[in-house]
């Protein structure tokens, strides 16, 4: 079920709004396929392109999606298992500028994405209804694994839209 506003901080609404309501593992599988099909269409010569100074390259954006999914899935796991501590935030710009994509090709990055997404799908296959709705703290804000699943998908959709509009 689509998360309510009590399951996440307002900042994440923009990502959740991208996603239709549905069963999370199905939505994760569908968006995995969409990502793979999208990246296949990116011309190789555009992979290191920046549409403006101080913006990320396409490869950095893709690695950002992967890094965020890893962090969000970790948060979902912790909260589903009953973690009471606040899970730390992270500085996305630092991660993106230190992911060292210069010597990586798009196929390699897609392979990594597929592996990460498969792990996320397996995690969500085994989180039950009660665990999906557990409330935990991440970056000093309340959030549920259910909301995190929708955020993972919507975050990917948001960045693919940015790539399509500003890079290609």
PDB file of C-alpha atoms in Angstrom:
ATOM      1  CA  UNK A   1       0.000   0.000   0.000  1.00  0.00           C
ATOM      2  CA  UNK A   2       1.208   3.505  -0.800  1.00  0.00           C
ATOM      3  CA  UNK A   3       2.709   5.200   2.276  1.00  0.00           C
ATOM      4  CA  UNK A   4       0.772   7.828   4.148  1.00  0.00           C
ATOM      5  CA  UNK A   5       2.333  11.153   5.142  1.00  0.00           C
ATOM      6  CA  UNK A   6       2.897   9.807   8.668  1.00  0.00           C
ATOM      7  CA  UNK A   7       5.322   7.178   7.297  1.00  0.00           C
ATOM      8  CA  UNK A   8       7.956   9.608   6.006  1.00  0.00           C
ATOM      9  CA  UNK A   9       9.162  13.181   6.164  1.00  0.00           C
ATOM     10  CA  UNK A  10       7.592  15.644   3.682  1.00  0.00           C
ATOM     11  CA  UNK A  11      10.801  15.855   1.606  1.00  0.00           C
ATOM     12  CA  UNK A  12      10.243  12.327   0.271  1.00  0.00           C
ATOM     13  CA  UNK A  13       6.707  12.983  -1.034  1.00  0.00           C
ATOM     14  CA  UNK A  14       8.120  14.079  -4.404  1.00  0.00           C
ATOM     15  CA  UNK A  15       9.627  10.610  -4.912  1.00  0.00           C
ATOM     16  CA  UNK A  16       6.641   8.657  -3.592  1.00  0.00           C
ATOM     17  CA  UNK A  17       4.321  10.601  -5.925  1.00  0.00           C
ATOM     18  CA  UNK A  18       6.130   9.115  -8.947  1.00  0.00           C
ATOM     19  CA  UNK A  19       5.053   5.595  -7.972  1.00  0.00           C
ATOM     20  CA  UNK A  20       1.655   4.014  -8.513  1.00  0.00           C
ATOM     21  CA  UNK A  21       0.250   2.026  -5.610  1.00  0.00           C
ATOM     22  CA  UNK A  22       1.075  -1.652  -5.766  1.00  0.00           C
ATOM     23  CA  UNK A  23       2.873  -4.583  -4.223  1.00  0.00           C
ATOM     24  CA  UNK A  24       6.426  -3.480  -3.461  1.00  0.00           C
ATOM     25  CA  UNK A  25       8.343  -6.444  -4.818  1.00  0.00           C
ATOM     26  CA  UNK A  26       6.398  -6.232  -8.092  1.00  0.00           C
ATOM     27  CA  UNK A  27       7.049  -2.488  -8.307  1.00  0.00           C
ATOM     28  CA  UNK A  28      10.749  -3.023  -7.593  1.00  0.00           C
ATOM     29  CA  UNK A  29      10.989  -5.664 -10.332  1.00  0.00           C
ATOM     30  CA  UNK A  30       9.159  -3.469 -12.821  1.00  0.00           C
ATOM     31  CA  UNK A  31      11.374  -0.468 -12.114  1.00  0.00           C
ATOM     32  CA  UNK A  32      14.471  -2.701 -12.387  1.00  0.00           C
ATOM     33  CA  UNK A  33      13.464  -3.576 -15.926  1.00  0.00           C
ATOM     34  CA  UNK A  34      12.698   0.077 -16.716  1.00  0.00           C
ATOM     35  CA  UNK A  35      16.154   1.126 -15.524  1.00  0.00           C
ATOM     36  CA  UNK A  36      17.902  -1.545 -17.564  1.00  0.00           C
ATOM     37  CA  UNK A  37      15.979  -0.595 -20.725  1.00  0.00           C
ATOM     38  CA  UNK A  38      16.628   3.109 -20.134  1.00  0.00           C
ATOM     39  CA  UNK A  39      20.398   2.776 -19.676  1.00  0.00           C
ATOM     40  CA  UNK A  40      20.762   0.559 -22.747  1.00  0.00           C
ATOM     41  CA  UNK A  41      19.561   3.524 -24.839  1.00  0.00           C
ATOM     42  CA  UNK A  42      22.166   5.974 -23.468  1.00  0.00           C
ATOM     43  CA  UNK A  43      24.821   6.646 -26.124  1.00  0.00           C
ATOM     44  CA  UNK A  44      28.267   5.688 -24.833  1.00  0.00           C
ATOM     45  CA  UNK A  45      29.679   9.124 -25.704  1.00  0.00           C
ATOM     46  CA  UNK A  46      27.105  10.740 -23.357  1.00  0.00           C
ATOM     47  CA  UNK A  47      28.028   8.676 -20.273  1.00  0.00           C
ATOM     48  CA  UNK A  48      30.573  11.213 -18.990  1.00  0.00           C
ATOM     49  CA  UNK A  49      28.508  14.244 -20.080  1.00  0.00           C
ATOM     50  CA  UNK A  50      27.542  17.036 -17.659  1.00  0.00           C
ATOM     51  CA  UNK A  51      24.797  19.397 -18.774  1.00  0.00           C
ATOM     52  CA  UNK A  52      26.275  22.231 -16.684  1.00  0.00           C
ATOM     53  CA  UNK A  53      29.315  23.022 -14.575  1.00  0.00           C
ATOM     54  CA  UNK A  54      29.163  21.501 -11.073  1.00  0.00           C
ATOM     55  CA  UNK A  55      26.565  18.927 -12.167  1.00  0.00           C
ATOM     56  CA  UNK A  56      27.098  15.182 -12.100  1.00  0.00           C
ATOM     57  CA  UNK A  57      27.844  13.076 -15.164  1.00  0.00           C
ATOM     58  CA  UNK A  58      25.301  10.466 -16.253  1.00  0.00           C
ATOM     59  CA  UNK A  59      27.534   7.768 -14.751  1.00  0.00           C
ATOM     60  CA  UNK A  60      27.642   9.670 -11.452  1.00  0.00           C
ATOM     61  CA  UNK A  61      23.847  10.013 -11.449  1.00  0.00           C
ATOM     62  CA  UNK A  62      23.501   6.278 -12.006  1.00  0.00           C
ATOM     63  CA  UNK A  63      25.961   5.540  -9.201  1.00  0.00           C
ATOM     64  CA  UNK A  64      24.015   7.965  -6.992  1.00  0.00           C
ATOM     65  CA  UNK A  65      20.878   5.884  -7.607  1.00  0.00           C
ATOM     66  CA  UNK A  66      22.801   2.727  -6.658  1.00  0.00           C
ATOM     67  CA  UNK A  67      24.412   4.247  -3.552  1.00  0.00           C
ATOM     68  CA  UNK A  68      21.095   5.620  -2.318  1.00  0.00           C
ATOM     69  CA  UNK A  69      19.347   2.308  -2.873  1.00  0.00           C
ATOM     70  CA  UNK A  70      21.996   0.536  -0.789  1.00  0.00           C
ATOM     71  CA  UNK A  71      21.609   3.050   2.034  1.00  0.00           C
ATOM     72  CA  UNK A  72      17.806   3.070   1.888  1.00  0.00           C
ATOM     73  CA  UNK A  73      17.625  -0.745   1.817  1.00  0.00           C
ATOM     74  CA  UNK A  74      19.926  -0.886   4.846  1.00  0.00           C
ATOM     75  CA  UNK A  75      17.601   1.516   6.647  1.00  0.00           C
ATOM     76  CA  UNK A  76      14.578  -0.616   5.718  1.00  0.00           C
ATOM     77  CA  UNK A  77      16.320  -3.735   7.046  1.00  0.00           C
ATOM     78  CA  UNK A  78      17.281  -2.045  10.318  1.00  0.00           C
ATOM     79  CA  UNK A  79      13.817  -0.651  10.933  1.00  0.00           C
ATOM     80  CA  UNK A  80      12.071  -3.910   9.975  1.00  0.00           C
ATOM     81  CA  UNK A  81      14.263  -5.717  12.501  1.00  0.00           C
ATOM     82  CA  UNK A  82      13.330  -3.257  15.237  1.00  0.00           C
ATOM     83  CA  UNK A  83      16.357  -0.956  15.377  1.00  0.00           C
ATOM     84  CA  UNK A  84      15.692   1.821  17.890  1.00  0.00           C
ATOM     85  CA  UNK A  85      18.704   4.039  17.161  1.00  0.00           C
ATOM     86  CA  UNK A  86      18.568   6.929  14.716  1.00  0.00           C
ATOM     87  CA  UNK A  87      20.196   5.820  11.452  1.00  0.00           C
ATOM     88  CA  UNK A  88      22.657   8.405  10.195  1.00  0.00           C
ATOM     89  CA  UNK A  89      22.177  10.571   7.142  1.00  0.00           C
ATOM     90  CA  UNK A  90      24.748  10.968   4.364  1.00  0.00           C
ATOM     91  CA  UNK A  91      26.029  13.693   2.077  1.00  0.00           C
ATOM     92  CA  UNK A  92      24.965  12.723  -1.443  1.00  0.00           C
ATOM     93  CA  UNK A  93      27.320  15.168  -3.182  1.00  0.00           C
ATOM     94  CA  UNK A  94      30.330  13.666  -1.418  1.00  0.00           C
ATOM     95  CA  UNK A  95      29.263  10.166  -2.428  1.00  0.00           C
ATOM     96  CA  UNK A  96      28.673  11.179  -6.060  1.00  0.00           C
ATOM     97  CA  UNK A  97      32.002  12.937  -6.438  1.00  0.00           C
ATOM     98  CA  UNK A  98      33.887  10.040  -4.859  1.00  0.00           C
ATOM     99  CA  UNK A  99      32.340   7.129  -6.757  1.00  0.00           C
ATOM    100  CA  UNK A 100      35.166   7.220  -9.326  1.00  0.00           C
ATOM    101  CA  UNK A 101      33.233   6.453 -12.503  1.00  0.00           C
ATOM    102  CA  UNK A 102      35.947   7.668 -14.904  1.00  0.00           C
ATOM    103  CA  UNK A 103      37.169   4.147 -15.643  1.00  0.00           C
ATOM    104  CA  UNK A 104      33.781   2.429 -15.542  1.00  0.00           C
ATOM    105  CA  UNK A 105      31.495   1.803 -18.469  1.00  0.00           C
ATOM    106  CA  UNK A 106      27.702   1.865 -18.526  1.00  0.00           C
ATOM    107  CA  UNK A 107      27.418  -1.924 -18.784  1.00  0.00           C
ATOM    108  CA  UNK A 108      29.437  -2.334 -15.588  1.00  0.00           C
ATOM    109  CA  UNK A 109      27.279   0.209 -13.772  1.00  0.00           C
ATOM    110  CA  UNK A 110      24.067  -1.474 -14.979  1.00  0.00           C
ATOM    111  CA  UNK A 111      25.400  -4.835 -13.764  1.00  0.00           C
ATOM    112  CA  UNK A 112      26.004  -3.332 -10.328  1.00  0.00           C
ATOM    113  CA  UNK A 113      22.536  -1.773 -10.291  1.00  0.00           C
ATOM    114  CA  UNK A 114      20.929  -5.113 -11.169  1.00  0.00           C
ATOM    115  CA  UNK A 115      22.789  -6.861  -8.345  1.00  0.00           C
ATOM    116  CA  UNK A 116      21.801  -4.204  -5.816  1.00  0.00           C
ATOM    117  CA  UNK A 117      18.182  -4.205  -6.983  1.00  0.00           C
ATOM    118  CA  UNK A 118      17.997  -7.998  -6.806  1.00  0.00           C
ATOM    119  CA  UNK A 119      19.200  -7.818  -3.199  1.00  0.00           C
ATOM    120  CA  UNK A 120      16.562  -5.160  -2.460  1.00  0.00           C
ATOM    121  CA  UNK A 121      13.853  -7.330  -4.024  1.00  0.00           C
ATOM    122  CA  UNK A 122      14.922 -10.299  -1.894  1.00  0.00           C
ATOM    123  CA  UNK A 123      14.844  -8.122   1.219  1.00  0.00           C
ATOM    124  CA  UNK A 124      11.328  -6.880   0.491  1.00  0.00           C
ATOM    125  CA  UNK A 125      10.071 -10.376  -0.388  1.00  0.00           C
ATOM    126  CA  UNK A 126      10.714 -11.327   3.223  1.00  0.00           C
ATOM    127  CA  UNK A 127       9.530  -8.233   5.073  1.00  0.00           C
ATOM    128  CA  UNK A 128       6.004  -8.955   6.257  1.00  0.00           C
ATOM    129  CA  UNK A 129       3.078  -6.521   6.550  1.00  0.00           C
ATOM    130  CA  UNK A 130       3.790  -5.679  10.211  1.00  0.00           C
ATOM    131  CA  UNK A 131       7.482  -5.048   9.539  1.00  0.00           C
ATOM    132  CA  UNK A 132       6.644  -2.813   6.549  1.00  0.00           C
ATOM    133  CA  UNK A 133       4.775  -0.471   8.870  1.00  0.00           C
ATOM    134  CA  UNK A 134       7.285  -0.325  11.732  1.00  0.00           C
ATOM    135  CA  UNK A 135       8.398   3.219  12.402  1.00  0.00           C
ATOM    136  CA  UNK A 136      12.083   3.910  12.817  1.00  0.00           C
ATOM    137  CA  UNK A 137      14.323   6.943  12.720  1.00  0.00           C
ATOM    138  CA  UNK A 138      16.656   7.836   9.864  1.00  0.00           C
ATOM    139  CA  UNK A 139      18.445  11.166   9.661  1.00  0.00           C
ATOM    140  CA  UNK A 140      16.397  12.281  12.690  1.00  0.00           C
ATOM    141  CA  UNK A 141      13.042  11.694  10.969  1.00  0.00           C
ATOM    142  CA  UNK A 142      10.424   8.969  11.319  1.00  0.00           C
ATOM    143  CA  UNK A 143      10.128   6.554   8.392  1.00  0.00           C
ATOM    144  CA  UNK A 144       8.815   3.066   7.614  1.00  0.00           C
ATOM    145  CA  UNK A 145      10.251   0.313   5.397  1.00  0.00           C
ATOM    146  CA  UNK A 146       7.101   0.676   3.297  1.00  0.00           C
ATOM    147  CA  UNK A 147       7.874   4.337   2.593  1.00  0.00           C
ATOM    148  CA  UNK A 148      11.521   3.494   1.937  1.00  0.00           C
ATOM    149  CA  UNK A 149      10.530   0.968  -0.748  1.00  0.00           C
ATOM    150  CA  UNK A 150       8.460   3.583  -2.556  1.00  0.00           C
ATOM    151  CA  UNK A 151      11.251   6.141  -2.143  1.00  0.00           C
ATOM    152  CA  UNK A 152      13.782   3.760  -3.745  1.00  0.00           C
ATOM    153  CA  UNK A 153      11.558   3.406  -6.804  1.00  0.00           C
ATOM    154  CA  UNK A 154      10.531   7.065  -7.020  1.00  0.00           C
ATOM    155  CA  UNK A 155      14.105   8.268  -6.534  1.00  0.00           C
ATOM    156  CA  UNK A 156      15.175   6.157  -9.516  1.00  0.00           C
ATOM    157  CA  UNK A 157      12.256   7.467 -11.606  1.00  0.00           C
ATOM    158  CA  UNK A 158      13.084  11.059 -10.694  1.00  0.00           C
ATOM    159  CA  UNK A 159      16.698  10.746 -11.785  1.00  0.00           C
ATOM    160  CA  UNK A 160      15.877   8.905 -15.012  1.00  0.00           C
ATOM    161  CA  UNK A 161      13.519  11.760 -15.857  1.00  0.00           C
ATOM    162  CA  UNK A 162      16.308  14.289 -15.170  1.00  0.00           C
ATOM    163  CA  UNK A 163      18.697  12.327 -17.390  1.00  0.00           C
ATOM    164  CA  UNK A 164      16.124  12.165 -20.209  1.00  0.00           C
ATOM    165  CA  UNK A 165      15.344  15.890 -19.989  1.00  0.00           C
ATOM    166  CA  UNK A 166      18.763  17.428 -19.327  1.00  0.00           C
ATOM    167  CA  UNK A 167      21.396  14.999 -20.575  1.00  0.00           C
ATOM    168  CA  UNK A 168      20.004  13.263 -23.657  1.00  0.00           C
TER     169      UNK A 168
END
